[in-house]
Coordinates of C-alpha atoms in Angstrom, one line a residue:
M1 CA -30.7 -3.4 -1.8
I2 CA -28.8 -0.4 -0.5
S3 CA -29.4 0.2 3.2
V4 CA -30.7 3.6 4.3
V5 CA -28.7 5.6 6.8
S6 CA -30.9 7.0 9.5
S7 CA -29.2 10.4 9.8
S8 CA -29.0 12.9 7.0
L9 CA -25.4 13.7 8.0
G10 CA -24.5 10.1 7.6
A11 CA -26.1 9.9 4.2
D12 CA -24.3 13.1 3.1
R13 CA -20.9 11.7 4.2
K14 CA -21.5 8.4 2.5
A15 CA -22.4 10.3 -0.7
R16 CA -19.1 12.2 -0.3
L17 CA -17.1 9.0 -0.1
L18 CA -18.9 7.5 -3.0
Q19 CA -18.2 10.7 -5.0
L20 CA -14.5 10.3 -4.2
V21 CA -14.5 6.7 -5.4
D22 CA -16.2 7.8 -8.7
A23 CA -13.4 10.4 -9.1
F24 CA -10.6 7.8 -8.9
S25 CA -10.8 7.1 -12.6
R26 CA -9.8 10.7 -13.4
H27 CA -6.5 10.6 -11.4
T28 CA -3.1 9.1 -11.9
V29 CA -0.8 7.7 -9.2
L30 CA 2.9 7.3 -9.9
V31 CA 4.0 4.2 -7.9
V32 CA 7.7 4.2 -7.3
G33 CA 9.6 1.5 -5.5
D34 CA 10.7 -2.1 -5.0
L35 CA 9.1 -4.6 -7.3
I36 CA 8.9 -8.2 -6.0
A37 CA 7.6 -11.3 -7.8
D38 CA 5.1 -13.1 -5.5
Q39 CA 5.0 -16.7 -6.5
F40 CA 2.4 -19.1 -5.2
I41 CA 2.7 -22.9 -5.5
Y42 CA -0.4 -24.9 -4.7
G43 CA -0.5 -28.5 -3.8
E44 CA -2.7 -31.2 -2.1
V45 CA -1.4 -33.2 0.8
A46 CA -0.6 -36.7 -0.4
R47 CA 1.0 -38.4 2.6
V48 CA 3.8 -38.1 5.2
S49 CA 7.2 -38.7 3.8
R50 CA 9.2 -41.8 4.9
E51 CA 12.4 -39.8 4.6
A52 CA 11.5 -37.2 7.2
P53 CA 8.5 -36.1 9.2
V54 CA 7.3 -33.8 6.6
L55 CA 4.3 -33.7 4.2
I56 CA 4.5 -34.7 0.6
L57 CA 2.5 -32.4 -1.6
K58 CA 1.0 -33.3 -4.9
Y59 CA 1.7 -30.3 -7.2
D60 CA -1.4 -28.6 -8.4
A61 CA -0.6 -25.2 -9.9
A62 CA 1.7 -22.2 -9.7
Q63 CA 1.1 -18.5 -10.1
T64 CA 3.2 -15.4 -10.2
I65 CA 1.7 -12.0 -9.4
P66 CA 3.1 -8.6 -8.6
G67 CA 4.2 -7.9 -5.0
G68 CA 5.6 -4.8 -3.3
A69 CA 5.2 -1.7 -5.4
G70 CA 3.7 -3.8 -8.1
N71 CA 0.9 -4.9 -5.9
A72 CA 0.2 -1.2 -4.9
A73 CA 0.0 -0.3 -8.6
C74 CA -2.4 -3.2 -9.3
N75 CA -4.6 -2.0 -6.4
V76 CA -4.7 1.5 -7.9
V77 CA -6.1 0.3 -11.2
A78 CA -8.4 -2.2 -9.6
L79 CA -9.9 0.7 -7.7
G80 CA -10.5 2.5 -11.0
G81 CA -7.5 4.8 -10.9
R82 CA -4.6 5.1 -13.4
A83 CA -1.2 3.8 -12.3
R84 CA 2.2 4.4 -13.7
L85 CA 5.0 2.2 -12.3
S86 CA 8.7 3.0 -11.8
G87 CA 11.1 0.5 -10.4
I88 CA 13.6 -2.2 -11.6
V89 CA 13.3 -5.9 -12.3
G90 CA 15.9 -8.3 -13.6
N91 CA 16.3 -9.4 -17.2
D92 CA 15.6 -12.9 -16.1
Q93 CA 12.8 -15.5 -16.2
E94 CA 11.3 -14.2 -12.9
G95 CA 11.4 -10.6 -14.2
R96 CA 9.6 -11.6 -17.4
R97 CA 7.0 -13.5 -15.6
L98 CA 6.5 -10.6 -13.2
L99 CA 6.0 -8.0 -16.0
A100 CA 3.7 -10.3 -17.8
S101 CA 1.5 -10.7 -14.7
F102 CA 0.5 -7.0 -14.6
P103 CA -2.9 -6.0 -15.8
R104 CA -2.7 -4.0 -19.0
A105 CA -4.0 -0.9 -17.3
V106 CA -0.7 -0.6 -15.3
D107 CA 1.7 1.6 -17.3
R108 CA 5.1 -0.2 -17.0
R109 CA 7.1 1.9 -19.3
G110 CA 9.0 3.3 -16.3
V111 CA 10.3 -0.1 -15.2
A112 CA 14.1 -0.5 -15.9
R113 CA 15.8 -3.9 -16.4
P114 CA 19.5 -3.7 -15.5
P115 CA 21.4 -6.7 -16.9
S116 CA 23.1 -7.6 -13.7
Y117 CA 20.0 -7.3 -11.4
R118 CA 18.1 -10.4 -10.2
T119 CA 14.4 -10.1 -9.6
P120 CA 13.5 -10.7 -5.9
V121 CA 11.0 -13.6 -5.5
K122 CA 8.9 -14.6 -2.5
T123 CA 7.6 -18.1 -3.0
R124 CA 4.8 -19.2 -0.8
I125 CA 3.8 -22.9 -0.8
L126 CA 0.2 -23.6 0.1
A127 CA -1.3 -27.0 0.9
G128 CA -4.7 -28.4 1.6
G129 CA -7.1 -31.1 0.8
T130 CA -9.3 -31.3 -2.3
H131 CA -12.3 -29.6 -0.6
S132 CA -10.5 -27.4 2.0
A133 CA -8.8 -24.0 1.8
K134 CA -5.1 -24.0 1.0
Q135 CA -2.9 -22.9 3.9
Q136 CA 0.6 -21.5 3.7
V137 CA 3.1 -24.0 5.0
V138 CA 6.4 -22.3 4.1
R139 CA 7.8 -19.2 2.4
I140 CA 11.1 -19.1 0.4
D141 CA 12.7 -15.7 -0.3
R142 CA 15.1 -15.3 -3.2
E143 CA 16.4 -11.8 -2.7
S144 CA 18.5 -9.9 -5.2
A145 CA 21.8 -8.2 -4.3
W146 CA 20.2 -5.6 -2.0
P147 CA 21.1 -2.9 -1.4
I148 CA 21.1 -1.9 -5.0
A149 CA 24.3 -0.6 -6.5
A150 CA 24.5 3.2 -6.4
D151 CA 25.1 3.6 -10.1
T152 CA 22.1 1.4 -10.9
G153 CA 20.0 3.7 -8.6
R154 CA 21.3 6.9 -10.2
R155 CA 20.5 5.7 -13.8
W156 CA 17.0 4.6 -12.8
A157 CA 16.4 7.9 -10.9
A158 CA 17.3 9.9 -14.0
Q159 CA 14.5 8.0 -15.9
L160 CA 12.1 8.6 -13.1
R161 CA 12.2 12.5 -13.1
P162 CA 10.2 13.1 -16.3
M163 CA 7.4 10.9 -14.9
L164 CA 6.7 13.4 -12.2
A165 CA 5.4 16.0 -14.6
D166 CA 1.7 15.0 -14.8
C167 CA 0.8 12.6 -11.9
D168 CA -1.7 13.4 -9.3
A169 CA 0.0 11.6 -6.4
V170 CA 3.3 9.8 -5.8
L171 CA 3.4 6.6 -3.8
L172 CA 6.8 5.5 -2.6
S173 CA 7.1 1.8 -1.7
D174 CA 10.3 1.1 0.2
Y175 CA 10.9 -2.6 1.0
G176 CA 14.5 -2.1 1.8
S177 CA 16.4 -2.4 -1.5
G178 CA 18.0 1.0 -1.2
L179 CA 16.3 2.2 -4.4
I180 CA 14.0 4.6 -2.5
T181 CA 16.1 6.9 -0.3
P182 CA 15.3 10.0 1.8
A183 CA 17.4 12.1 -0.6
L184 CA 15.3 10.9 -3.6
A185 CA 12.1 11.4 -1.7
G186 CA 13.1 15.0 -0.9
E187 CA 13.9 15.7 -4.5
I188 CA 10.5 14.3 -5.5
V189 CA 8.7 16.6 -3.0
R190 CA 10.6 19.6 -4.3
T191 CA 9.8 18.8 -7.9
V192 CA 6.1 18.3 -7.5
A193 CA 5.9 21.4 -5.3
R194 CA 7.1 23.5 -8.2
R195 CA 4.3 22.4 -10.4
S196 CA 1.6 24.9 -11.1
R197 CA -1.7 23.3 -10.4
R198 CA -4.9 23.9 -8.4
R199 CA -4.5 20.9 -6.2
P200 CA -1.3 19.8 -4.4
V201 CA 0.5 16.6 -5.4
P202 CA 0.7 14.4 -2.3
V203 CA 3.8 12.3 -1.8
L204 CA 3.1 9.2 0.3
L205 CA 5.5 6.7 1.9
D206 CA 5.3 3.0 2.8
S207 CA 8.7 2.1 4.3
R208 CA 9.2 -1.3 5.8
Y209 CA 12.3 -0.4 7.9
H210 CA 13.2 3.3 7.5
V211 CA 10.2 5.4 8.1
L212 CA 11.9 7.7 10.6
S213 CA 14.7 8.5 8.0
Y214 CA 12.3 10.5 5.8
R215 CA 11.3 14.1 6.3
G216 CA 8.7 16.4 4.9
L217 CA 6.5 14.0 3.0
T218 CA 2.8 14.4 2.8
T219 CA 2.0 11.3 4.8
C220 CA 3.1 7.8 5.6
T221 CA 1.4 4.5 6.5
P222 CA 3.5 2.4 8.9
N223 CA 2.0 -0.5 10.8
Q224 CA 2.1 -0.7 14.5
S225 CA 4.9 -3.3 14.7
E226 CA 7.1 -1.1 12.4
I227 CA 6.6 1.8 14.8
E228 CA 7.4 -0.3 17.8
Q229 CA 10.6 -1.5 16.2
A230 CA 11.6 1.9 14.9
L231 CA 11.1 3.6 18.3
G232 CA 12.0 0.7 20.5
V233 CA 8.7 0.7 22.4
H234 CA 5.8 -1.6 23.1
I235 CA 2.3 -0.4 22.3
G236 CA 0.0 -3.3 22.1
D237 CA -3.5 -2.2 23.3
D238 CA -2.1 0.8 25.3
L239 CA -3.7 3.9 23.7
A240 CA -1.6 6.3 25.7
A241 CA 1.6 4.6 24.3
L242 CA 0.1 4.7 20.8
E243 CA -0.6 8.4 21.2
R244 CA 2.9 9.2 22.3
A245 CA 4.4 7.1 19.5
G246 CA 2.2 8.6 16.8
R247 CA 2.9 12.1 17.9
L248 CA 6.6 11.4 18.0
V249 CA 6.6 9.9 14.5
L250 CA 4.6 12.9 13.2
K251 CA 7.2 15.3 14.8
R252 CA 10.3 13.4 13.6
T253 CA 9.1 12.9 10.0
R254 CA 7.5 16.4 9.8
S255 CA 4.7 14.8 7.8
H256 CA 1.3 16.4 7.3
A257 CA -0.3 13.2 8.6
V258 CA 0.7 9.8 9.9
L259 CA -1.7 6.8 9.5
I260 CA -0.7 3.9 11.7
T261 CA -2.4 0.6 10.7
R262 CA -3.1 -1.7 13.7
G263 CA -4.4 -4.9 12.2
S264 CA -7.5 -6.1 14.0
R265 CA -7.4 -2.9 16.1
G266 CA -8.1 -0.7 13.1
M267 CA -6.2 2.5 12.3
A268 CA -5.1 5.7 14.0
L269 CA -4.7 9.0 12.1
F270 CA -2.4 11.6 13.5
E271 CA -2.4 15.2 12.2
P272 CA -0.7 18.3 13.8
K273 CA -2.9 20.4 16.0
R274 CA -5.8 17.9 15.5
P275 CA -7.1 15.2 17.8
T276 CA -6.1 11.7 17.0
V277 CA -8.8 9.8 15.1
H278 CA -9.2 6.0 15.8
V279 CA -10.8 4.2 12.9
P280 CA -12.2 0.8 14.0
I281 CA -11.6 -2.2 11.8
F282 CA -14.1 -2.7 9.0
G283 CA -15.7 -6.0 8.6
S284 CA -14.9 -9.2 10.5
D285 CA -11.8 -9.8 12.5
E286 CA -11.7 -13.3 11.1
V287 CA -8.8 -12.6 8.8
A288 CA -8.1 -15.0 5.9
D289 CA -4.7 -13.6 4.7
V290 CA -2.8 -10.3 5.4
T291 CA -0.4 -10.8 2.5
G292 CA -0.1 -7.4 0.7
A293 CA -2.7 -5.7 2.8
G294 CA -0.4 -2.7 3.5
D295 CA -0.1 -2.2 -0.3
T296 CA -3.9 -2.1 -0.6
V297 CA -4.1 0.4 2.2
I298 CA -1.6 2.9 0.8
A299 CA -2.9 2.5 -2.8
T300 CA -6.4 3.4 -1.6
Y301 CA -5.1 6.2 0.6
S302 CA -3.0 7.6 -2.4
V303 CA -5.7 7.6 -5.0
A304 CA -8.2 9.1 -2.5
L305 CA -5.8 12.0 -1.7
A306 CA -5.2 12.4 -5.5
A307 CA -8.9 12.8 -5.9
G308 CA -9.1 15.5 -3.3
A309 CA -10.0 13.6 -0.1
S310 CA -9.0 14.9 3.3
F311 CA -6.7 12.7 5.3
Y312 CA -9.6 11.5 7.3
E313 CA -11.7 10.6 4.2
A314 CA -8.7 8.9 2.7
A315 CA -8.1 6.9 5.9
R316 CA -11.8 5.8 6.0
L317 CA -11.6 4.6 2.4
A318 CA -8.3 2.9 3.0
N319 CA -9.8 1.2 6.1
Y320 CA -12.7 -0.2 4.0
A321 CA -10.2 -1.5 1.4
G322 CA -7.9 -3.0 4.0
G323 CA -10.9 -4.8 5.7
L324 CA -12.0 -6.2 2.4
V325 CA -8.6 -7.4 1.1
V326 CA -7.6 -9.4 4.2
M327 CA -10.7 -11.6 3.6
K328 CA -9.1 -12.7 0.4
R329 CA -6.3 -15.3 0.1
G330 CA -3.0 -14.4 -1.4
T331 CA -1.8 -11.1 -2.8
A332 CA -5.1 -9.6 -3.7
T333 CA -6.8 -6.3 -4.8
V334 CA -10.1 -4.5 -4.1
S335 CA -12.3 -3.2 -6.8
A336 CA -14.1 0.1 -6.9
H337 CA -17.4 -1.8 -6.9
E338 CA -16.4 -3.6 -3.7
L339 CA -15.3 -0.4 -2.1
S340 CA -18.6 1.4 -3.0
Y341 CA -20.7 -1.5 -1.8
A342 CA -18.8 -1.5 1.6
I343 CA -19.5 2.3 2.0
E344 CA -23.2 1.9 1.1
H345 CA -23.7 -0.9 3.6
D346 CA -21.6 0.3 6.5
P347 CA -23.9 1.2 9.4
D348 CA -21.2 3.3 11.1
T349 CA -22.2 7.0 11.0
T350 CA -19.6 8.4 13.4
T351 CA -18.7 12.0 12.9
E352 CA -15.4 12.0 14.7
G353 CA -12.6 13.7 12.8
W354 CA -14.7 14.3 9.7
S355 CA -13.1 16.9 7.6
Q356 CA -12.9 17.8 3.9
A357 CA -9.7 19.8 4.3
G358 CA -7.1 18.2 2.1
P359 CA -3.3 18.3 2.3
T360 CA -1.5 21.6 1.6
Q361 CA 1.8 20.2 0.4
G362 CA 2.7 21.3 -3.1
R363 CA 0.3 24.3 -3.2
R364 CA 2.0 27.3 -4.7
R365 CA 2.4 30.2 -2.4

């Protein structure tokens, strides 16, 4: 049963968000960036080893699923959108497993496979009893030769350019390989801005280490710890410090909006000449697993902007999705049905920051 919102304004706003979710299926997000194989090995605790004070796990199963930019693409299609993927994987066993793990709806024709490149793998070992939830006990990272060789990046970028012709949004996922650079991002912005279309093409950035190196993108979605590290400040629960940091990032990146994710504290949306909007966390703060939650947030944010959402509307939708995905274990996705259900049953009818004015980047003058 769908709950009834007491105020007509709340009902109208919920209807608007549901309308946007329904529109996801008509829009394509080009996801560009670092592809990572997320490997999960599951086992049951057998006993303590006599060789060392460590647990012996009885192997149960293993699973490889897309991480990094791949996870963002999977979230786009899970939400009902169309996703095209551009990145590189190795011509190795891990790369083959990674490509085979994508849902068929993700268009992978833009993925290059340089012969000398090794697919980066993050292996998480999870253990537990027969009737208990598996808990992560260790993670093993097998990284490729990052940063990626310049000639490899140039050849891949040449294959990327034609893919910009008919997408509705571009999502840049920078995990630090050197594949995504400020120069490449600037070229993408200029290319989509020249396209003749009624609605602008937003270019969004999720950068693990270099968010302040980028300029003039539509928006970015750093988390609070990334901002603290980039600016050399401590924010914590200090809203004044958050305000200063958010405004500084907005100024230095020259973005149209900055969405800072804050874990259990929710999100904060910064736009020029507009009051900061604080979006409280959706759902319970009893988090099961934050693995890949940032990919879910930016995927939802991207497809929402592609569908014509304002920054605030896109942030609200991303907040719902982020709250849902952290309640799932492992690298997970959120479906359009789950998102719509969350909207329908959310009692929050706050009007702060509500706007249907979308981004202007890319609009022909």
